[in-house]
PDB file of C-alpha atoms in Angstrom:
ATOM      1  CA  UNK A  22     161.504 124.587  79.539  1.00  0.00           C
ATOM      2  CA  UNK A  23     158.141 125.432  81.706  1.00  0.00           C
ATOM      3  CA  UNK A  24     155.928 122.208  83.152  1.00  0.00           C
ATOM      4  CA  UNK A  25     153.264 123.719  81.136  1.00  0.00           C
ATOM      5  CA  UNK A  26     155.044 123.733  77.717  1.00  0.00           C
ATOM      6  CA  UNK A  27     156.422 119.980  78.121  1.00  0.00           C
ATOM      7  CA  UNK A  28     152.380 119.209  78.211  1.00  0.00           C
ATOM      8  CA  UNK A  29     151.502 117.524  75.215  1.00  0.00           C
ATOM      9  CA  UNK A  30     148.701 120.339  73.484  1.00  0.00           C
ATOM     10  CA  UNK A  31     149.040 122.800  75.851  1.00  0.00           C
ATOM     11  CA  UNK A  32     150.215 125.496  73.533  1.00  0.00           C
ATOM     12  CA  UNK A  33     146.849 124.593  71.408  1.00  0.00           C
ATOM     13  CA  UNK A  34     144.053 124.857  74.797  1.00  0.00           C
ATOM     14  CA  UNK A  35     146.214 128.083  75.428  1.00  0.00           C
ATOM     15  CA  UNK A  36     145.443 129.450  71.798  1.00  0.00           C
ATOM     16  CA  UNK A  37     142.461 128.341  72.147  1.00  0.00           C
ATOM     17  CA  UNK A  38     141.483 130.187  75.797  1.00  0.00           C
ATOM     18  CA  UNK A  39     143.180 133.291  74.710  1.00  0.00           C
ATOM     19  CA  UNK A  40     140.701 133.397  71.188  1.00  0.00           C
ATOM     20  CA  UNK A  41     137.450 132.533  73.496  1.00  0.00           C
ATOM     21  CA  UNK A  42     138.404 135.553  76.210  1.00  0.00           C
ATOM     22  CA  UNK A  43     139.175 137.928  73.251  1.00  0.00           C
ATOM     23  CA  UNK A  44     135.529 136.910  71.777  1.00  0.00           C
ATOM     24  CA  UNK A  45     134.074 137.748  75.485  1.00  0.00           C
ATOM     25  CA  UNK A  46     136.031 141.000  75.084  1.00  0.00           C
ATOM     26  CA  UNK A  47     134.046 142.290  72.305  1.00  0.00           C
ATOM     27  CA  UNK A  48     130.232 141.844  73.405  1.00  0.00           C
ATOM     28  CA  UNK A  49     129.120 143.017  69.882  1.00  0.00           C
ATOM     29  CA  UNK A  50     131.738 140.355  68.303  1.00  0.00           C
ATOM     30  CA  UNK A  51     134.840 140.432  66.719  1.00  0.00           C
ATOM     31  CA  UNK A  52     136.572 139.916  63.116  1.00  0.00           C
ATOM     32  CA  UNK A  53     138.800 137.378  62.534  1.00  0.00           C
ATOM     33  CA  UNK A  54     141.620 139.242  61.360  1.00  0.00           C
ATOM     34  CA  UNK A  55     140.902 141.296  64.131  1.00  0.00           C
ATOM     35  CA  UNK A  56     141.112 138.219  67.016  1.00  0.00           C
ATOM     36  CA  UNK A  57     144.603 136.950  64.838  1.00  0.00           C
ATOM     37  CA  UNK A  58     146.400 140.170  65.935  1.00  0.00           C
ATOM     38  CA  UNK A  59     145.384 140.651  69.437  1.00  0.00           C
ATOM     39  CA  UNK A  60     145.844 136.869  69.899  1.00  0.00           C
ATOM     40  CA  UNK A  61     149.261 137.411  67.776  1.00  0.00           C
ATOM     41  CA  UNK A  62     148.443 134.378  65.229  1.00  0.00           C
ATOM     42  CA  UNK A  63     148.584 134.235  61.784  1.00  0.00           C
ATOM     43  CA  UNK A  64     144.846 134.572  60.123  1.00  0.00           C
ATOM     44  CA  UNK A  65     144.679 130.828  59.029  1.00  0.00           C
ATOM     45  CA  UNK A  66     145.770 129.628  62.216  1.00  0.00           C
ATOM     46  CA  UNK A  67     142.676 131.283  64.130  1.00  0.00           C
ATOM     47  CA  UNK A  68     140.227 130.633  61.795  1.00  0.00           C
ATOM     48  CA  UNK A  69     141.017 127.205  61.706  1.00  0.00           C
ATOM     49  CA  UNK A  70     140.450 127.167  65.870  1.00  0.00           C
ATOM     50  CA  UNK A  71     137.871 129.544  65.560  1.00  0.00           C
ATOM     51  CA  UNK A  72     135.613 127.550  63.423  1.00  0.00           C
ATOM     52  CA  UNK A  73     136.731 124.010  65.592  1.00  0.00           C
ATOM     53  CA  UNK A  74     134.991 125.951  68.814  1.00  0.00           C
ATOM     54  CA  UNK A  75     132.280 127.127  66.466  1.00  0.00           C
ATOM     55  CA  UNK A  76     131.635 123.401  65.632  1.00  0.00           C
ATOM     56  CA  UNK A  77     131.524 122.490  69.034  1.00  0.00           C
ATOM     57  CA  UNK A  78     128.947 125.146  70.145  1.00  0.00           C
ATOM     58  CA  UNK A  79     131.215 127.672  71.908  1.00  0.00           C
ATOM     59  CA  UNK A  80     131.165 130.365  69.656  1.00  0.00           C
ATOM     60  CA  UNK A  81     129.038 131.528  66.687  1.00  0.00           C
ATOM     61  CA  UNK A  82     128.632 134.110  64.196  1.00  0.00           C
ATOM     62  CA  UNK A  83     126.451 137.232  64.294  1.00  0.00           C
ATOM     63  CA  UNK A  84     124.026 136.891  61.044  1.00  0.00           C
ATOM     64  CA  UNK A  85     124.304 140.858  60.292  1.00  0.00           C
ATOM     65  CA  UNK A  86     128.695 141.381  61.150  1.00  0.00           C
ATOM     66  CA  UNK A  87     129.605 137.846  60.010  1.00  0.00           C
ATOM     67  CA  UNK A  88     131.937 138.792  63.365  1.00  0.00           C
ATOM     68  CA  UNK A  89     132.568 136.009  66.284  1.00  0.00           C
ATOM     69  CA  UNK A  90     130.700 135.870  69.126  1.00  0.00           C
ATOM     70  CA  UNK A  91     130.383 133.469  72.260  1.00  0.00           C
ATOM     71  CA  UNK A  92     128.086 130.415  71.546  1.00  0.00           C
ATOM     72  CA  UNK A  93     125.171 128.675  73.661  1.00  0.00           C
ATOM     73  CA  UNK A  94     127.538 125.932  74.943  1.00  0.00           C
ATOM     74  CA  UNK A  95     129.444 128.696  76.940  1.00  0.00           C
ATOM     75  CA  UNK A  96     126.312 130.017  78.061  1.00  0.00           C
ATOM     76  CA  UNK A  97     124.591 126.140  79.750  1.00  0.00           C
ATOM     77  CA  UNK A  98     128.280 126.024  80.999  1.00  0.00           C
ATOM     78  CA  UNK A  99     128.633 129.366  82.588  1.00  0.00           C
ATOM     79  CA  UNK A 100     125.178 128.879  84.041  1.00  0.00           C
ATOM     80  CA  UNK A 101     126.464 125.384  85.607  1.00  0.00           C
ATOM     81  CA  UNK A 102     129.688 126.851  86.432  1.00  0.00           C
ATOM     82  CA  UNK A 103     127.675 130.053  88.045  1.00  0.00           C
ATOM     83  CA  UNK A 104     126.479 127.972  90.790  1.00  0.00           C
ATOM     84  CA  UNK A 105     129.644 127.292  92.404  1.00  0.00           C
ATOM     85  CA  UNK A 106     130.633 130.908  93.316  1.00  0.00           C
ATOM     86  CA  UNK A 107     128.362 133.458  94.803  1.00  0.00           C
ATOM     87  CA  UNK A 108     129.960 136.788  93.523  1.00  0.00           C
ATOM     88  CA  UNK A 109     126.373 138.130  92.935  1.00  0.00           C
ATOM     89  CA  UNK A 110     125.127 137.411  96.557  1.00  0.00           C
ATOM     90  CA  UNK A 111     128.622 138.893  97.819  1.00  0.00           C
ATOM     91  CA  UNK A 112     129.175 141.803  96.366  1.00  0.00           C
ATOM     92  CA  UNK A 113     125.645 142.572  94.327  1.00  0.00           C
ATOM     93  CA  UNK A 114     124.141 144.824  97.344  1.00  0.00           C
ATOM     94  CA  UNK A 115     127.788 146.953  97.511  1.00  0.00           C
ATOM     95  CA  UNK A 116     128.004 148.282  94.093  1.00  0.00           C
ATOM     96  CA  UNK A 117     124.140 148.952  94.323  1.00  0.00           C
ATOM     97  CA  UNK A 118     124.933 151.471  97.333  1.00  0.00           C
ATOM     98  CA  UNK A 119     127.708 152.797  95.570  1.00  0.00           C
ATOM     99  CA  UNK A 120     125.846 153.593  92.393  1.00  0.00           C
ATOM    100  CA  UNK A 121     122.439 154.398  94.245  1.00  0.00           C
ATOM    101  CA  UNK A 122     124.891 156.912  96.264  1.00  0.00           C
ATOM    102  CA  UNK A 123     127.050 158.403  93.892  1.00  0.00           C
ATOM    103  CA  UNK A 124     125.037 158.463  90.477  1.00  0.00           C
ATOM    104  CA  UNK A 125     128.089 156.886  89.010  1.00  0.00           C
ATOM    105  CA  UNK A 126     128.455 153.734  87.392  1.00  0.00           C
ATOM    106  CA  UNK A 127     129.436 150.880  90.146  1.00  0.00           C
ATOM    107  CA  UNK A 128     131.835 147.976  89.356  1.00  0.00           C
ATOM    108  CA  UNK A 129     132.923 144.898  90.919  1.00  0.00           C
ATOM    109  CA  UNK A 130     136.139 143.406  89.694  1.00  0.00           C
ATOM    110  CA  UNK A 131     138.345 140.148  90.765  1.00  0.00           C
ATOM    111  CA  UNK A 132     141.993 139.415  90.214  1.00  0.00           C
ATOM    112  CA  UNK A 133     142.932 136.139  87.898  1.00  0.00           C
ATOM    113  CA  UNK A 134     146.204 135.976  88.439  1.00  0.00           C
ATOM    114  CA  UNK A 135     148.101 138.958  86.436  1.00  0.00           C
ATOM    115  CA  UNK A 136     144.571 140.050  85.045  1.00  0.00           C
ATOM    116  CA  UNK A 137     141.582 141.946  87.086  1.00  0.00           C
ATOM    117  CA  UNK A 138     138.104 140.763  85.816  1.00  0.00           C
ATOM    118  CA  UNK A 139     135.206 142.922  85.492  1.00  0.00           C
ATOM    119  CA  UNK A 140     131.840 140.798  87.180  1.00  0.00           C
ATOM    120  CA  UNK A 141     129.490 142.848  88.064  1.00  0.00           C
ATOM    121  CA  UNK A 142     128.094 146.110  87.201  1.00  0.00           C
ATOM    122  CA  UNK A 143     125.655 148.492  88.437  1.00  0.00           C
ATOM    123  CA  UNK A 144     124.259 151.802  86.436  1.00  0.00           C
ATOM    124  CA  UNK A 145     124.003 154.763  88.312  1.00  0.00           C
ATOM    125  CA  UNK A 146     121.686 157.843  87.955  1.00  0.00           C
ATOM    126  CA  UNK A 147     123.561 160.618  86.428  1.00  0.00           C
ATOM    127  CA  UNK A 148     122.784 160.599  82.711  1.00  0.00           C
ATOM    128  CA  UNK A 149     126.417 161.115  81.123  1.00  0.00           C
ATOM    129  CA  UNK A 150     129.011 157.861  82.133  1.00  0.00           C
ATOM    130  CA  UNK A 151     131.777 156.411  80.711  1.00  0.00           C
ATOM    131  CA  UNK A 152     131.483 153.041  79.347  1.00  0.00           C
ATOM    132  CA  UNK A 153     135.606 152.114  79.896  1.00  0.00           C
ATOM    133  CA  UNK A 154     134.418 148.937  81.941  1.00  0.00           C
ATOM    134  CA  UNK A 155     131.688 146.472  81.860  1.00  0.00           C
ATOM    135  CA  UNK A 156     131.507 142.799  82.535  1.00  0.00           C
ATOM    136  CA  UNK A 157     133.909 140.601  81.424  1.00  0.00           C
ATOM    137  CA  UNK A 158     136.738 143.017  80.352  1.00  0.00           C
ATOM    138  CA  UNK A 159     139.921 142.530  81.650  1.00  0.00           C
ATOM    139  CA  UNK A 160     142.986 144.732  82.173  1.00  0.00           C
ATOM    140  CA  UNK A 161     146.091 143.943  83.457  1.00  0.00           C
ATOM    141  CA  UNK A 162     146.878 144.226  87.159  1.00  0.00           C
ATOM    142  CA  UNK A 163     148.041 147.807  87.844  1.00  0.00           C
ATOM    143  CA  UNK A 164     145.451 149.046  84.884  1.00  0.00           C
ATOM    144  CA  UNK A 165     142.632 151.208  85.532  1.00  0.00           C
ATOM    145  CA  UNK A 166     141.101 152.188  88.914  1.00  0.00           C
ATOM    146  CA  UNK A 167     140.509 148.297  90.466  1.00  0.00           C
ATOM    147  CA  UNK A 168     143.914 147.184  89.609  1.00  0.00           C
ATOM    148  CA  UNK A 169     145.733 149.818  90.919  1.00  0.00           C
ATOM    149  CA  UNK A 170     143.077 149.157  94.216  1.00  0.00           C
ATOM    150  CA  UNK A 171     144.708 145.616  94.295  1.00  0.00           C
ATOM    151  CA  UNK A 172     148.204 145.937  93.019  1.00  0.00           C
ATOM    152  CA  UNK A 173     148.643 148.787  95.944  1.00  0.00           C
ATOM    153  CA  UNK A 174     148.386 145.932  98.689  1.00  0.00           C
ATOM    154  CA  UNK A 175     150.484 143.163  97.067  1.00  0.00           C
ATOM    155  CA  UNK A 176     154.013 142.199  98.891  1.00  0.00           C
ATOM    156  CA  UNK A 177     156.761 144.206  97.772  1.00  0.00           C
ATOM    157  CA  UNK A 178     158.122 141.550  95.887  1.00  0.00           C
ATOM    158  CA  UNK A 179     155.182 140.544  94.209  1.00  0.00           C
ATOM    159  CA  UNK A 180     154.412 144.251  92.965  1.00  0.00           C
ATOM    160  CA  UNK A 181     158.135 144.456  91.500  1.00  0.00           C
ATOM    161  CA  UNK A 182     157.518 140.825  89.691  1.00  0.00           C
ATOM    162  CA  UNK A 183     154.810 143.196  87.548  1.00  0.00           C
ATOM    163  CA  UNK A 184     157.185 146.606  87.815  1.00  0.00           C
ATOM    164  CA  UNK A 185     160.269 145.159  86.407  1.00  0.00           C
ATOM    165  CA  UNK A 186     158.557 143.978  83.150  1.00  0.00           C
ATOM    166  CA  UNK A 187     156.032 146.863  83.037  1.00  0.00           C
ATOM    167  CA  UNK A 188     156.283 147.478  79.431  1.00  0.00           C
ATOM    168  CA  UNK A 189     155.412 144.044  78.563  1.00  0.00           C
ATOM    169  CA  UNK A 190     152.891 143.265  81.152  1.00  0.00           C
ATOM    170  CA  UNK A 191     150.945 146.516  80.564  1.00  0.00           C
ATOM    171  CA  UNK A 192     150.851 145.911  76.766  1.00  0.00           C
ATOM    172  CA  UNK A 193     148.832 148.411  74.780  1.00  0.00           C
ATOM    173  CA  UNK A 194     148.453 150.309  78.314  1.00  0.00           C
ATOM    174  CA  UNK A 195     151.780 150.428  79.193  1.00  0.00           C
ATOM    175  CA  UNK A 196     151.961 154.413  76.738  1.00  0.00           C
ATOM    176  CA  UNK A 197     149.074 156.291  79.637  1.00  0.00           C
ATOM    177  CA  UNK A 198     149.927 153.920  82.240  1.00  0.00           C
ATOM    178  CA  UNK A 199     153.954 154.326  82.769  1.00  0.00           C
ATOM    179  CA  UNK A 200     155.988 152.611  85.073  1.00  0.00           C
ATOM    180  CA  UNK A 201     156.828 156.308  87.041  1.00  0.00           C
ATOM    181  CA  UNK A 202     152.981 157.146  86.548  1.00  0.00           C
ATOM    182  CA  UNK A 203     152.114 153.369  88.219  1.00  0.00           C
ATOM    183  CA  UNK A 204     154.581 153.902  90.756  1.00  0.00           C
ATOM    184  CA  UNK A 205     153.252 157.124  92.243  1.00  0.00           C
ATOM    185  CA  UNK A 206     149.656 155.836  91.786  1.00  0.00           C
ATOM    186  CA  UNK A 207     150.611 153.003  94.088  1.00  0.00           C
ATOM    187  CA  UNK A 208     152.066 155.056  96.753  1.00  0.00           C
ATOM    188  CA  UNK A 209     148.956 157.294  96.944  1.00  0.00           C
ATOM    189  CA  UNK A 210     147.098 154.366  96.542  1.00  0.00           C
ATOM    190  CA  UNK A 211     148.371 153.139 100.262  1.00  0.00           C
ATOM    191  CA  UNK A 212     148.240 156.239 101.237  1.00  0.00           C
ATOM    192  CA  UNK A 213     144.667 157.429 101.178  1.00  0.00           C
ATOM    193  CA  UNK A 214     143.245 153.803 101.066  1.00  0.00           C
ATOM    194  CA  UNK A 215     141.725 153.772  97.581  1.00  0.00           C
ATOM    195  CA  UNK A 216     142.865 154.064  94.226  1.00  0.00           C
ATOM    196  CA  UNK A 217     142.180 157.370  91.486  1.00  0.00           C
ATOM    197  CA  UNK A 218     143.257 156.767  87.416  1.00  0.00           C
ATOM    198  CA  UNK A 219     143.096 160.248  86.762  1.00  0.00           C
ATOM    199  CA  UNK A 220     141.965 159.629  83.137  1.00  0.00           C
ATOM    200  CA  UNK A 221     144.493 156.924  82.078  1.00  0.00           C
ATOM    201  CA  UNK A 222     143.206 153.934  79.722  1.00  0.00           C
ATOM    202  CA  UNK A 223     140.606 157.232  78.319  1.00  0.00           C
ATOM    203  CA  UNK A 224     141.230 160.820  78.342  1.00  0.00           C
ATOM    204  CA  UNK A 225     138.268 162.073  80.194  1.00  0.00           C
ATOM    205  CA  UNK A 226     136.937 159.266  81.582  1.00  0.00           C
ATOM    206  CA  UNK A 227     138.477 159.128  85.989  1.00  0.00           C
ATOM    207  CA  UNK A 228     137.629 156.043  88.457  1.00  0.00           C
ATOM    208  CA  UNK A 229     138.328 155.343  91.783  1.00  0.00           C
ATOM    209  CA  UNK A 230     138.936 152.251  93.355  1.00  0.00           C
ATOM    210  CA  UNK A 231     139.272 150.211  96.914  1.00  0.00           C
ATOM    211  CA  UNK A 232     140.432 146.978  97.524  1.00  0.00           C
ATOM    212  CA  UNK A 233     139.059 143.890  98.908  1.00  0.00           C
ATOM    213  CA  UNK A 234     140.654 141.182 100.572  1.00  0.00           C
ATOM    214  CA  UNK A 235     140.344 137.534 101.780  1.00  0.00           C
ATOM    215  CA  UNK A 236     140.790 136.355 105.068  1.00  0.00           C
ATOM    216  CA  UNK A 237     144.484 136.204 104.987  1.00  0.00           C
ATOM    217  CA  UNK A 238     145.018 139.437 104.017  1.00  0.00           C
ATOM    218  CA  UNK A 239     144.975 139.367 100.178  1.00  0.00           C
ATOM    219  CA  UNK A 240     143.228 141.421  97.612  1.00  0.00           C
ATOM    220  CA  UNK A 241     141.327 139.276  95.931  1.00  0.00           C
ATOM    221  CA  UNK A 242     138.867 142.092  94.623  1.00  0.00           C
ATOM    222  CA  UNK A 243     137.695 145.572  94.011  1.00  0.00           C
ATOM    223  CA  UNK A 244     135.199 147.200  94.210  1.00  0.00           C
ATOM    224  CA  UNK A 245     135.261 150.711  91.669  1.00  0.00           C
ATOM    225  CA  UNK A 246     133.788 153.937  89.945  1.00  0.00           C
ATOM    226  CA  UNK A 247     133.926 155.206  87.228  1.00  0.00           C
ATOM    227  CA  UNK A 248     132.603 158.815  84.965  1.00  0.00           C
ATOM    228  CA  UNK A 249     133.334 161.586  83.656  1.00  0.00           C
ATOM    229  CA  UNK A 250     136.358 164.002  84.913  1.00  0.00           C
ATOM    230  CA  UNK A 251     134.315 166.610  86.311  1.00  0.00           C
ATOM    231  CA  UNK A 252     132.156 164.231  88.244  1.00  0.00           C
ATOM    232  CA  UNK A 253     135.429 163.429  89.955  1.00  0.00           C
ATOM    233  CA  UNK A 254     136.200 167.143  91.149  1.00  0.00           C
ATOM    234  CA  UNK A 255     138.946 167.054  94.073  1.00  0.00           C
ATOM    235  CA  UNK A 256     136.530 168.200  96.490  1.00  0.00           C
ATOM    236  CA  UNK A 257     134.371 165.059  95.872  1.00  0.00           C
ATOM    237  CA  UNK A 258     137.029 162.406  95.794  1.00  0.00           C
ATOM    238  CA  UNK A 259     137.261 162.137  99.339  1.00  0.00           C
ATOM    239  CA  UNK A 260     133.297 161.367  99.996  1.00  0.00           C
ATOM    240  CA  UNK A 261     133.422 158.926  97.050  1.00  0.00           C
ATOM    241  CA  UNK A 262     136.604 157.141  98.452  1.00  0.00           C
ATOM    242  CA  UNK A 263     135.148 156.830 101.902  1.00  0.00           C
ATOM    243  CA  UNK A 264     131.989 155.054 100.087  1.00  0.00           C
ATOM    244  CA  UNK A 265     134.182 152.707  98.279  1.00  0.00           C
ATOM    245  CA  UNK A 266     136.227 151.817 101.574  1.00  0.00           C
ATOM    246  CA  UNK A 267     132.805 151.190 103.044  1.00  0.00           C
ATOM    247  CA  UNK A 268     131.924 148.656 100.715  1.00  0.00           C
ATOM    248  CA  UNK A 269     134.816 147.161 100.033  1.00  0.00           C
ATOM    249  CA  UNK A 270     135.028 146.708 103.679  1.00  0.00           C
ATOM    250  CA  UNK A 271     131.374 145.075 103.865  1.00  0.00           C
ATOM    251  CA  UNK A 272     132.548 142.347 101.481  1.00  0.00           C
ATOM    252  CA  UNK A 273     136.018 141.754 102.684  1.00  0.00           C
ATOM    253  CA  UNK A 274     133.996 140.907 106.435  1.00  0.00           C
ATOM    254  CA  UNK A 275     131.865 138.450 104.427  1.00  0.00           C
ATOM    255  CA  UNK A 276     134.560 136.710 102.891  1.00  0.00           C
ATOM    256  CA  UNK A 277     136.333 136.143 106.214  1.00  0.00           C
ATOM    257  CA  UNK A 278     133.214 135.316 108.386  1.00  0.00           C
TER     258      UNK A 278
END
């Protein structure tokens, strides 16, 4: 038995943190019947936790849906919280040069542990884009265009801890994004120096990614676009991915400095 599951309630906070990212997943709210599934609890069971973080501020209900959606409390705390990191300052001026040179939707995305995290976004010019990614939705390392950026430049070891259980780490992504499919977009990946999902988690819908790392060598980040497939023609791909190694370079020097 895992440290964590000898922890007296820690099965209950982990319910509990799973239900309140799900919520943050769905910016126009969620059902919840909807939130039981994808948290895999029976109905009672989450609407007995969802309403306890209702009561306590962190979520609410929309007045029109009836669906769940995040609360003030989260809000004053992710406002204290937002002080203590400066991913807006760091990276902010990067994905406005990428969208301001491109015309594509910027992104810029951190790993949490076997997740990437979607922080910041900026809108570019060209009228069509692809909404796959905004802030605050999450995918699972080796998903979409910033998590193949990062996975690519993981030890060996470390990329094979995510490999060998693909299936079940990839979830609901694991059908477009197969292990042989992963495995080849990880070699290019190294290869060229940034990442291309060639219409993966939506058919029609490309982005490109490059990694950023920490001081010791890790990727902590990523920066990423994303559009339609014919704004991602072969012959562009290479200006877009020297761009993206730009910027991703730009905040990988501030992070060391």
């Amino acid at each position: 038995m895992s440290a964590k599951a000898t922890v007296p309630g820690a099965q209950v906070v982990g319910r509990v943190a799973r239900l309140l990212r799900l919520v943050g997943g769905h910016p126009s709210g969620a059902s919840t019947t909807s939130l039981a599934h994808e948290a895999g609890l029976t109905r009672p069971t989450a609407h007995r936790l969802l309403t306890s973080l209702a009561a306590e501020g962190l979520l609410d209900t929309d007045p029109q849906s009836g669906h769940w959606v995040l609360g003030t409390e989260l809000y004053l705390l992710g406002s204290i919280a937002a002080s203590r990191f400066s991913f807006d300052e760091l990276a902010r001026p990067s994905i406005r040069r990428l969208a301001e040179g491109s015309s594509e939707s910027a992104f810029y995305s951190i790993r949490q542990g076997s997740e990437t995290m979607c922080l910041l976004r900026e809108e570019g010019s060209f009228p069509i884009r692809s909404f796959v990614l905004r802030e605050g939705v999450r995918f699972p390392l080796g998903v979409a265009s910033a998590g193949l950026a990062m996975m690519a430049f993981l030890p060996a070891r470390e990329q094979e801890a995510f490999l060998g259980r693909w299936s079940e780490h990839a979830g609901q992504f694991a059908a477009g994004h197969t292990e042989a499919t992963v495995r080849h977009e990880l070699e290019q990946t190294r290869l060229r120096g940034y990442s291309v999902n060639p219409g993966l988690v939506l058919e029609g819908s490309y982005g490109m990614g490059a990694a950023v790392f920490d001081g010791n060598g890790n990727p902590v980040g990523a920066v990423s676009l994303t559009g339609i497939e014919p704004r991602f023609r072969a012959d562009r791909r290479g200006l877009l991915g020297k761009l993206l190694m730009e910027e991703a370079h730009r905040i990988s020097t501030k992070l060391t400095r």
